[in-house]
CSV table of N, CA and C in Angstrom, one decimal:
chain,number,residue,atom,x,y,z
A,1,UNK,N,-17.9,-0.5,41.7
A,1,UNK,CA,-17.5,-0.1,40.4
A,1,UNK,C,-16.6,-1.2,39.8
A,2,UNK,N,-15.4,-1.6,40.9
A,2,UNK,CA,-14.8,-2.8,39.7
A,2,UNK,C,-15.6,-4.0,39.6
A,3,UNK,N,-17.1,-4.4,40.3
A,3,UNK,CA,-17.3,-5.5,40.0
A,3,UNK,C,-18.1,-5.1,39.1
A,4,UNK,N,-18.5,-4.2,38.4
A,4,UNK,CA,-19.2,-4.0,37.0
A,4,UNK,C,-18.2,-4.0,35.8
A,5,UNK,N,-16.7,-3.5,36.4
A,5,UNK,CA,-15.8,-3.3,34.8
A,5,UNK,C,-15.7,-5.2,35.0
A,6,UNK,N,-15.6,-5.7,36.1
A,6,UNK,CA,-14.9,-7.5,35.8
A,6,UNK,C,-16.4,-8.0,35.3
A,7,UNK,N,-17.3,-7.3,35.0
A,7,UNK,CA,-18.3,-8.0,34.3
A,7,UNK,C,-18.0,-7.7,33.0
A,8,UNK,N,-18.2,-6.1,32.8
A,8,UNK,CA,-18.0,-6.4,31.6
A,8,UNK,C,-16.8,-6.4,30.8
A,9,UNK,N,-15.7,-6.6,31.2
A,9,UNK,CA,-14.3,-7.9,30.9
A,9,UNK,C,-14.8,-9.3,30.8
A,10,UNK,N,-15.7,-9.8,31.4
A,10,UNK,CA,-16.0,-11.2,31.4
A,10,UNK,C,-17.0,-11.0,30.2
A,11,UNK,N,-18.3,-10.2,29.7
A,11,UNK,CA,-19.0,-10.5,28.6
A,11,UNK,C,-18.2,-10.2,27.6
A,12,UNK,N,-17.4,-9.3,27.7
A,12,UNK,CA,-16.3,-9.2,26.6
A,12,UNK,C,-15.6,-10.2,25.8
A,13,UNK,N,-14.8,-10.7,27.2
A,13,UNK,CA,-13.8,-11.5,27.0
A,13,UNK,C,-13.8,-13.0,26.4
A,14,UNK,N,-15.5,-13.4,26.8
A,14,UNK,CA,-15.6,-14.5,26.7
A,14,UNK,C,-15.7,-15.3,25.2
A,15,UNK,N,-14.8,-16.4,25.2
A,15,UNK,CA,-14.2,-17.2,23.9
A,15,UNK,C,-13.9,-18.5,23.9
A,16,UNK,N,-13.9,-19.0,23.4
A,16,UNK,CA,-13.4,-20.5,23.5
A,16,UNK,C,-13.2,-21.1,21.7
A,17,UNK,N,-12.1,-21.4,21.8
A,17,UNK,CA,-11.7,-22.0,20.2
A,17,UNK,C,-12.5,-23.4,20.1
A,18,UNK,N,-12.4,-23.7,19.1
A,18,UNK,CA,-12.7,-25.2,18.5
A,18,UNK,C,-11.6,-25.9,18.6
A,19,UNK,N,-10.1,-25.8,18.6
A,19,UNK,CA,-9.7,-26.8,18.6
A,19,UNK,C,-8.1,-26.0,18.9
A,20,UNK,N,-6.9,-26.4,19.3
A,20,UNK,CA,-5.5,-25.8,18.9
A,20,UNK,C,-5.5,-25.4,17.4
A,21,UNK,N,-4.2,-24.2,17.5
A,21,UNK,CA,-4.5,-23.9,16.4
A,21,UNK,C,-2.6,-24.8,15.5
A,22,UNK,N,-3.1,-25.6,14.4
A,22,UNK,CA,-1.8,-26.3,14.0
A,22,UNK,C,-0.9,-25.4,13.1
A,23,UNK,N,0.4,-25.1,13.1
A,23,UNK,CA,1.1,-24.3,12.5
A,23,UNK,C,0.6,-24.7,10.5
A,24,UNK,N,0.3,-25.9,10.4
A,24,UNK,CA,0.2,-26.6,9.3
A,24,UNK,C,-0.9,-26.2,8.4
A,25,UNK,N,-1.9,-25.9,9.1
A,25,UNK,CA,-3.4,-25.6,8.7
A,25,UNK,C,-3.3,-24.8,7.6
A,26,UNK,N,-4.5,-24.8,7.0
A,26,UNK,CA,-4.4,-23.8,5.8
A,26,UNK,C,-6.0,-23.3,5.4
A,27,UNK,N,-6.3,-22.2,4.9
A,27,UNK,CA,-7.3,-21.5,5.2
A,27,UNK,C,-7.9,-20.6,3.7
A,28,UNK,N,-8.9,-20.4,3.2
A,28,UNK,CA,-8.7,-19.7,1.8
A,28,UNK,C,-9.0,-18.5,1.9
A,29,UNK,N,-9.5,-18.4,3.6
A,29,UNK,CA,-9.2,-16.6,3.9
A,29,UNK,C,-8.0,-15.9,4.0
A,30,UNK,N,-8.2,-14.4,3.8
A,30,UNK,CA,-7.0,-13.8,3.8
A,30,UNK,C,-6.3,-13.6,5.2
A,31,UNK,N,-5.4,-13.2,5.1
A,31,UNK,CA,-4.8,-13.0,6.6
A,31,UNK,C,-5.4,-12.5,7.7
A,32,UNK,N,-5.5,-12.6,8.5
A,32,UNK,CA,-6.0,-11.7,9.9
A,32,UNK,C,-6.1,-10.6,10.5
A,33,UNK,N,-4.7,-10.1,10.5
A,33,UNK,CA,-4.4,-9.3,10.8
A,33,UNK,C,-3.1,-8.9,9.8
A,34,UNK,N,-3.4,-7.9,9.6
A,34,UNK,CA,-2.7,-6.9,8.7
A,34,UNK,C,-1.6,-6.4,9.2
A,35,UNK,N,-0.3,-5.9,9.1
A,35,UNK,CA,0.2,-5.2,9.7
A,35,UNK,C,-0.8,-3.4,9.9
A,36,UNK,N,-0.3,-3.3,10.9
A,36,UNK,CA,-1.0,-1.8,11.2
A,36,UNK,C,-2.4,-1.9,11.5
A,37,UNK,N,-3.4,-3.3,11.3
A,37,UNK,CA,-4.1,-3.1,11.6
A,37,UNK,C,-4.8,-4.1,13.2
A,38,UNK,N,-5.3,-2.8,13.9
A,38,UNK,CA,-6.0,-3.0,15.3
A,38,UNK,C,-6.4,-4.2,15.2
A,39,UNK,N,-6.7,-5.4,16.3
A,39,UNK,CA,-7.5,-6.5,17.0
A,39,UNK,C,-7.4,-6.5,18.3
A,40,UNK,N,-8.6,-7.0,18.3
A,40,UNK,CA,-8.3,-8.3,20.0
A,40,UNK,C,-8.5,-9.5,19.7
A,41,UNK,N,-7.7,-9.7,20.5
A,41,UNK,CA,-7.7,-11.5,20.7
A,41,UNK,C,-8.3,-11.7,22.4
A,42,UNK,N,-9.0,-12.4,22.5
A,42,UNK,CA,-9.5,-12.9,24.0
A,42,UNK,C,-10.3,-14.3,24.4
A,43,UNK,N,-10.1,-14.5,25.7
A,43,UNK,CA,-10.2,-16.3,25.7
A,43,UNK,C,-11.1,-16.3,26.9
A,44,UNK,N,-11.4,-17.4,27.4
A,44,UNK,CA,-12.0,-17.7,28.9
A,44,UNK,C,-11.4,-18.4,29.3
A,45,UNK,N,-11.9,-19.4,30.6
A,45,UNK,CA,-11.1,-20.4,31.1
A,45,UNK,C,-9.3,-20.3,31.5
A,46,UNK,N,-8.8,-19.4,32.0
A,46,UNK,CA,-9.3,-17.9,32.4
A,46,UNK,C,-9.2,-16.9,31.5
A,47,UNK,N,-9.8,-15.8,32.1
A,47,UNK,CA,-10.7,-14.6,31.4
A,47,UNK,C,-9.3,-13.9,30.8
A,48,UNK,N,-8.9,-13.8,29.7
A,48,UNK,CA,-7.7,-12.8,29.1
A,48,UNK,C,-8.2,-12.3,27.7
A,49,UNK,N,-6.9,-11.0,27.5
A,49,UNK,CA,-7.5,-10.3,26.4
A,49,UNK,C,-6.3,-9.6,26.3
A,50,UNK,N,-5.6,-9.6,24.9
A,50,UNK,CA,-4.8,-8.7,24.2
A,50,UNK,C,-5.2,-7.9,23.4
A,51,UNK,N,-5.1,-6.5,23.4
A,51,UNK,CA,-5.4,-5.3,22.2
A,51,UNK,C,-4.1,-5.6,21.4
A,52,UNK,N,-4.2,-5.2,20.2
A,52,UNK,CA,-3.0,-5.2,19.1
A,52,UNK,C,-3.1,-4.1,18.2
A,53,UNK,N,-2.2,-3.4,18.4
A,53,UNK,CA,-2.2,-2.1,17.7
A,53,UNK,C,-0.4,-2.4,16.8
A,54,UNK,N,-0.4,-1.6,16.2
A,54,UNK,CA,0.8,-1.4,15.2
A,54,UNK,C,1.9,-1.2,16.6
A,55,UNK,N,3.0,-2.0,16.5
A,55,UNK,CA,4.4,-2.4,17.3
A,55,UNK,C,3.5,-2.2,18.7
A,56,UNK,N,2.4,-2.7,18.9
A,56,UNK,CA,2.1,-2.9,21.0
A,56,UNK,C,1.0,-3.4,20.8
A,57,UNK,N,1.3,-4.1,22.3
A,57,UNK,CA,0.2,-5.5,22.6
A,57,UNK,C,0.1,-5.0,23.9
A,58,UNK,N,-1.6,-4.9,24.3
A,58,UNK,CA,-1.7,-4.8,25.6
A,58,UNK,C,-2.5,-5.7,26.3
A,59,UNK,N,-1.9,-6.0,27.4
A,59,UNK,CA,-2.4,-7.5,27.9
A,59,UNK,C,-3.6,-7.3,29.3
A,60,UNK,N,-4.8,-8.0,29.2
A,60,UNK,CA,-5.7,-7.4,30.5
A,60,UNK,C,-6.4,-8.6,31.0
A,61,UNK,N,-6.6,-8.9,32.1
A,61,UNK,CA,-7.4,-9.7,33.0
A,61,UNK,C,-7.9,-9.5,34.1
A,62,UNK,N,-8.9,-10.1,34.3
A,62,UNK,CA,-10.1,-9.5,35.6
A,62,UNK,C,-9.0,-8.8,37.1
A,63,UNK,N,-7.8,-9.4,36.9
A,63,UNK,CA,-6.3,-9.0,38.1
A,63,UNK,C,-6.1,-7.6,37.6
A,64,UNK,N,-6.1,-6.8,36.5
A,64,UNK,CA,-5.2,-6.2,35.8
A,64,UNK,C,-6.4,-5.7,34.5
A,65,UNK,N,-7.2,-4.9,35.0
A,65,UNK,CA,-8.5,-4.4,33.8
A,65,UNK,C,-7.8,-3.3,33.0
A,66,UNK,N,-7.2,-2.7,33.8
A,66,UNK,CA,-6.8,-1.5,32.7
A,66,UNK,C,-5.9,-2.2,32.0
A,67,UNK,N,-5.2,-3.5,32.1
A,67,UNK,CA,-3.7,-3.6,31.3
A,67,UNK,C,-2.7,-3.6,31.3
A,68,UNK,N,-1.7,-4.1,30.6
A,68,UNK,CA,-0.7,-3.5,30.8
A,68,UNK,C,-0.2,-3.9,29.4
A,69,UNK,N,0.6,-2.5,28.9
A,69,UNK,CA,1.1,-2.6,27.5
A,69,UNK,C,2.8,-2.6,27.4
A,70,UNK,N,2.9,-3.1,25.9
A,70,UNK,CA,4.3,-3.7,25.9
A,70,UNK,C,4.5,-3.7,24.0
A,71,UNK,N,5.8,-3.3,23.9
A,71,UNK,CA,6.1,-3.1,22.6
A,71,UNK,C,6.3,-4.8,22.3
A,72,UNK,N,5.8,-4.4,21.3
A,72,UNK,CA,5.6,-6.2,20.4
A,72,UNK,C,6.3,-5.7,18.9
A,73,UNK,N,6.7,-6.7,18.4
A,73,UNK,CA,6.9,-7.2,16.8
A,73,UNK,C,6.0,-8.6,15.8
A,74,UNK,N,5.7,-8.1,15.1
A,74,UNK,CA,5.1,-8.9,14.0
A,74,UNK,C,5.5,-9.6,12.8
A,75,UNK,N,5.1,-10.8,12.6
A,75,UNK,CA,5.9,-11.2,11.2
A,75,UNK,C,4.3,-12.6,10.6
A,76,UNK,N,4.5,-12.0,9.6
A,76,UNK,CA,3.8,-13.5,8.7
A,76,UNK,C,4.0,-14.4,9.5
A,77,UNK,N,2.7,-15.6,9.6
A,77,UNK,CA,3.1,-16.8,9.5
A,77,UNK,C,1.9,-17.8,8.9
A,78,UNK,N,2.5,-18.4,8.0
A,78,UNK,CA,1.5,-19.5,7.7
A,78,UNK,C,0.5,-18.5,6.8
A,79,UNK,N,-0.8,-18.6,7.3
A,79,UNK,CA,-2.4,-18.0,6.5
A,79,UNK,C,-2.7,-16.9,7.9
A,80,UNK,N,-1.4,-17.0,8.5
A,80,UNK,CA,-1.8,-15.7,9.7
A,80,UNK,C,-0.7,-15.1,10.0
A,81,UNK,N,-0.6,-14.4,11.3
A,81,UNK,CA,0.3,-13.4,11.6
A,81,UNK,C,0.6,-14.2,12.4
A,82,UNK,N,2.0,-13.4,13.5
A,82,UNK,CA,2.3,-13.9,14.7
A,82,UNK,C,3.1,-12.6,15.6
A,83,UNK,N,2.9,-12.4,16.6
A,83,UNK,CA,3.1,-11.4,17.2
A,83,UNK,C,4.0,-11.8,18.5
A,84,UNK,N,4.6,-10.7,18.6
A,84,UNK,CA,5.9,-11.4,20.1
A,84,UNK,C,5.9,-10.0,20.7
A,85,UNK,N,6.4,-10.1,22.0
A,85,UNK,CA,7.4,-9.1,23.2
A,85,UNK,C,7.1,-10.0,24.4
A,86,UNK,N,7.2,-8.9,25.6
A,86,UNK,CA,7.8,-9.1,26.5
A,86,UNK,C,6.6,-8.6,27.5
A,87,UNK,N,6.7,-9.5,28.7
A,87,UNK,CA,5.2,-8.8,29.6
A,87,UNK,C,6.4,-9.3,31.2
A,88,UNK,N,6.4,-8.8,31.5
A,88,UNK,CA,6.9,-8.8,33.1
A,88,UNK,C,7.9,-9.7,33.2
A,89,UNK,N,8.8,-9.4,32.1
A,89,UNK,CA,10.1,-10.5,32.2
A,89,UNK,C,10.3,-12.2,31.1
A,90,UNK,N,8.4,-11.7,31.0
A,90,UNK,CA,8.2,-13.6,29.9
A,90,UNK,C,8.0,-13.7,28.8
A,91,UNK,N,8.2,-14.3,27.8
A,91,UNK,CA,8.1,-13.6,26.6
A,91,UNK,C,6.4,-14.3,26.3
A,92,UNK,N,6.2,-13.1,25.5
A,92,UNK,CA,4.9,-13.0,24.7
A,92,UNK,C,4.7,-13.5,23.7
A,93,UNK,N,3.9,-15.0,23.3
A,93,UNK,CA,3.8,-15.1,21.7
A,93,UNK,C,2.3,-15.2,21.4
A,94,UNK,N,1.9,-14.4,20.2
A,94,UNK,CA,0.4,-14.7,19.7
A,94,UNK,C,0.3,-15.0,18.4
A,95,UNK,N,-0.2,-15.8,18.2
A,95,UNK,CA,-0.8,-16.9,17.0
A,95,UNK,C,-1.9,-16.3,16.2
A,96,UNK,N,-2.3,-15.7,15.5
A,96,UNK,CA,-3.4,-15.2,14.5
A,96,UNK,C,-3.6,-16.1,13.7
A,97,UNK,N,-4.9,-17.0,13.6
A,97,UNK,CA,-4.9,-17.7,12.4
A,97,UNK,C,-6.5,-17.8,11.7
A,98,UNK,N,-6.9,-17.6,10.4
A,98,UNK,CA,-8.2,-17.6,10.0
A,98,UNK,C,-9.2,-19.0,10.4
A,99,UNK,N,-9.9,-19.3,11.2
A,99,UNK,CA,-10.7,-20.3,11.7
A,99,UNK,C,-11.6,-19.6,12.0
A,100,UNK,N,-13.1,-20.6,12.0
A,100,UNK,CA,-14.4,-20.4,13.1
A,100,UNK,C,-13.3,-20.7,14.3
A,101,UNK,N,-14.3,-19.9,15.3
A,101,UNK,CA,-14.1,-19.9,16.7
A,101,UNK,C,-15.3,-19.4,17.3
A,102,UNK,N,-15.8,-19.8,18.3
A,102,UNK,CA,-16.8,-19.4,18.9
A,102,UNK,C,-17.0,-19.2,20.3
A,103,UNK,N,-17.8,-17.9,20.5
A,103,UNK,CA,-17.9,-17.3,22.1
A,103,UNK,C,-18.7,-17.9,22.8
A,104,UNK,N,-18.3,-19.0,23.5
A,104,UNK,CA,-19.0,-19.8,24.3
A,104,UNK,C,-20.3,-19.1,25.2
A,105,UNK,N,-20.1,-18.1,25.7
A,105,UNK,CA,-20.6,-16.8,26.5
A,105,UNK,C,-21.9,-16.1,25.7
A,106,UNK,N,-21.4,-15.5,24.1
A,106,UNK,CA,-22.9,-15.2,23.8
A,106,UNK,C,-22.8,-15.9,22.6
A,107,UNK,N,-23.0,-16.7,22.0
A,107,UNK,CA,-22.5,-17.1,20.9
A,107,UNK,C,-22.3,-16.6,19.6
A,108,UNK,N,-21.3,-15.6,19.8
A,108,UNK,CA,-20.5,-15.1,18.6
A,108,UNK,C,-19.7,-16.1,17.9
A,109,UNK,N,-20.0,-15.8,16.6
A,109,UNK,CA,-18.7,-16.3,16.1
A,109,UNK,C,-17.8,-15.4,15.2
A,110,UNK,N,-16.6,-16.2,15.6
A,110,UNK,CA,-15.7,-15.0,15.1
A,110,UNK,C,-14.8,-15.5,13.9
A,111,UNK,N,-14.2,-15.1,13.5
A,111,UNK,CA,-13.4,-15.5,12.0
A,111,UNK,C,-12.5,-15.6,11.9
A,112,UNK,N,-11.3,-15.9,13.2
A,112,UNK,CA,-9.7,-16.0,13.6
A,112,UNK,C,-9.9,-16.5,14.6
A,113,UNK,N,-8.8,-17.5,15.1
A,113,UNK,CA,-8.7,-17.6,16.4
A,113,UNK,C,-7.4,-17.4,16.8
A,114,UNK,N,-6.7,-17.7,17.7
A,114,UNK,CA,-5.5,-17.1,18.4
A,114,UNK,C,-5.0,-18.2,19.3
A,115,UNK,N,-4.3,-18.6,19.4
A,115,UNK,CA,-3.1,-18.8,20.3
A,115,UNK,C,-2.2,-18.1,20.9
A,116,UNK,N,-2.1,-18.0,22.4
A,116,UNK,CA,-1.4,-17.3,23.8
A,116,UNK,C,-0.5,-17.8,24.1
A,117,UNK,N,0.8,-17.5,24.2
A,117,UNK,CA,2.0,-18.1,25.1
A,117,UNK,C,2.1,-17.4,26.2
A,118,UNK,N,1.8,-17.3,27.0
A,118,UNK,CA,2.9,-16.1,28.2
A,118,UNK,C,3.5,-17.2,29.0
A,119,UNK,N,5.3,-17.0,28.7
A,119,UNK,CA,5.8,-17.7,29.9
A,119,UNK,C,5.5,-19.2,29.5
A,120,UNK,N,5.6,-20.6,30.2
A,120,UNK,CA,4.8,-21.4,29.9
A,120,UNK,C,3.8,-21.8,29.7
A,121,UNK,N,2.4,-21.0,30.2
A,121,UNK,CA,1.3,-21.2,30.0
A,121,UNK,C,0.9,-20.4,28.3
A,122,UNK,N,-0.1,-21.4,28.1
A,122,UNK,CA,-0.6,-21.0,26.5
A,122,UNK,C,-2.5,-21.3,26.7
A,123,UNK,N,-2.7,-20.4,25.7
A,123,UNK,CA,-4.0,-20.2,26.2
A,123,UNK,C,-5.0,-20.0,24.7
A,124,UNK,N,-5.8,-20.9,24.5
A,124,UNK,CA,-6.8,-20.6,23.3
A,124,UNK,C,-7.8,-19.1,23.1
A,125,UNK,N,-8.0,-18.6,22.5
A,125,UNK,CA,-9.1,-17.5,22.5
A,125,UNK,C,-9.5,-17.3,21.0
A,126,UNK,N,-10.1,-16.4,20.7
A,126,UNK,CA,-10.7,-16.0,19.5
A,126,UNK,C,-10.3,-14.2,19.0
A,127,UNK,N,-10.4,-13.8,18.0
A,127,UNK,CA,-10.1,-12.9,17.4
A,127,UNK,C,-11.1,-11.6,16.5
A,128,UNK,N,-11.4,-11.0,17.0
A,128,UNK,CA,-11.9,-9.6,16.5
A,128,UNK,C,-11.4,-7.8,16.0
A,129,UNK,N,-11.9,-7.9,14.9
A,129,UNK,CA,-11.4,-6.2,14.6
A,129,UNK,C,-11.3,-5.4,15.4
A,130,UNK,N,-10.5,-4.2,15.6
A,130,UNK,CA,-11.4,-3.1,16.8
A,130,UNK,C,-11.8,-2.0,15.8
């Protein structure tokens, strides 16, 4: 059984941006994410994935399928959002910003991409409605 849920976490999950995302960039789509409104963000190289719901972010990887959730805060930034808290002591930052991005895995393309902070590792992925 979990080597079917880490499959399908890995067809899920799978993302890869085009490029870092620059705080500078600028975009003639609207923002990304709304306040109050639901996404995921998720990457490969390795396999992660944040749900975002209004004040919580829940964080999951093929270690940790069900997750683990954590109150977050939101604020504008730039042509996107940016989202923060706290996961096991490190702080949390995610980057929303309107770009192509594409799912290396099936080739979706998606219409945001995302930047990951946890701690000192940072991590590219891509961005979807739920």
């Amino acid at each position: 059984m979990r080597k079917v849920a880490v499959l399908a976490l890995l067809a899920l999950a799978g993302c890869e941006a085009k490029a870092p995302i620059a705080a500078t960039e600028t975009a003639s789509d609207p923002a990304p994410a709304m306040p109050g409104k639901p996404f995921q963000a998720l990457g490969t190289e390795p396999f992660w994935s944040i749900e975002v719901t209004s004040g919580q972010m829940k964080y999951s990887d093929p270690e940790n399928i069900a997750g683990t959730a954590f109150a977050a805060s939101e604020a504008r930034e730039g042509q996107g959002m940016h989202y923060s808290g706290t996961l096991h002591g490190q702080p949390v930052s995610l980057l929303v910003q309107p770009g192509t991005c594409s799912d290396g895995m099936s080739d979706t393309v998606y219409p945001w991409r995302a930047a990951l902070r946890i701690g000192d590792r940072t991590e590219q992925g891509c961005v979807r409605e739920r």
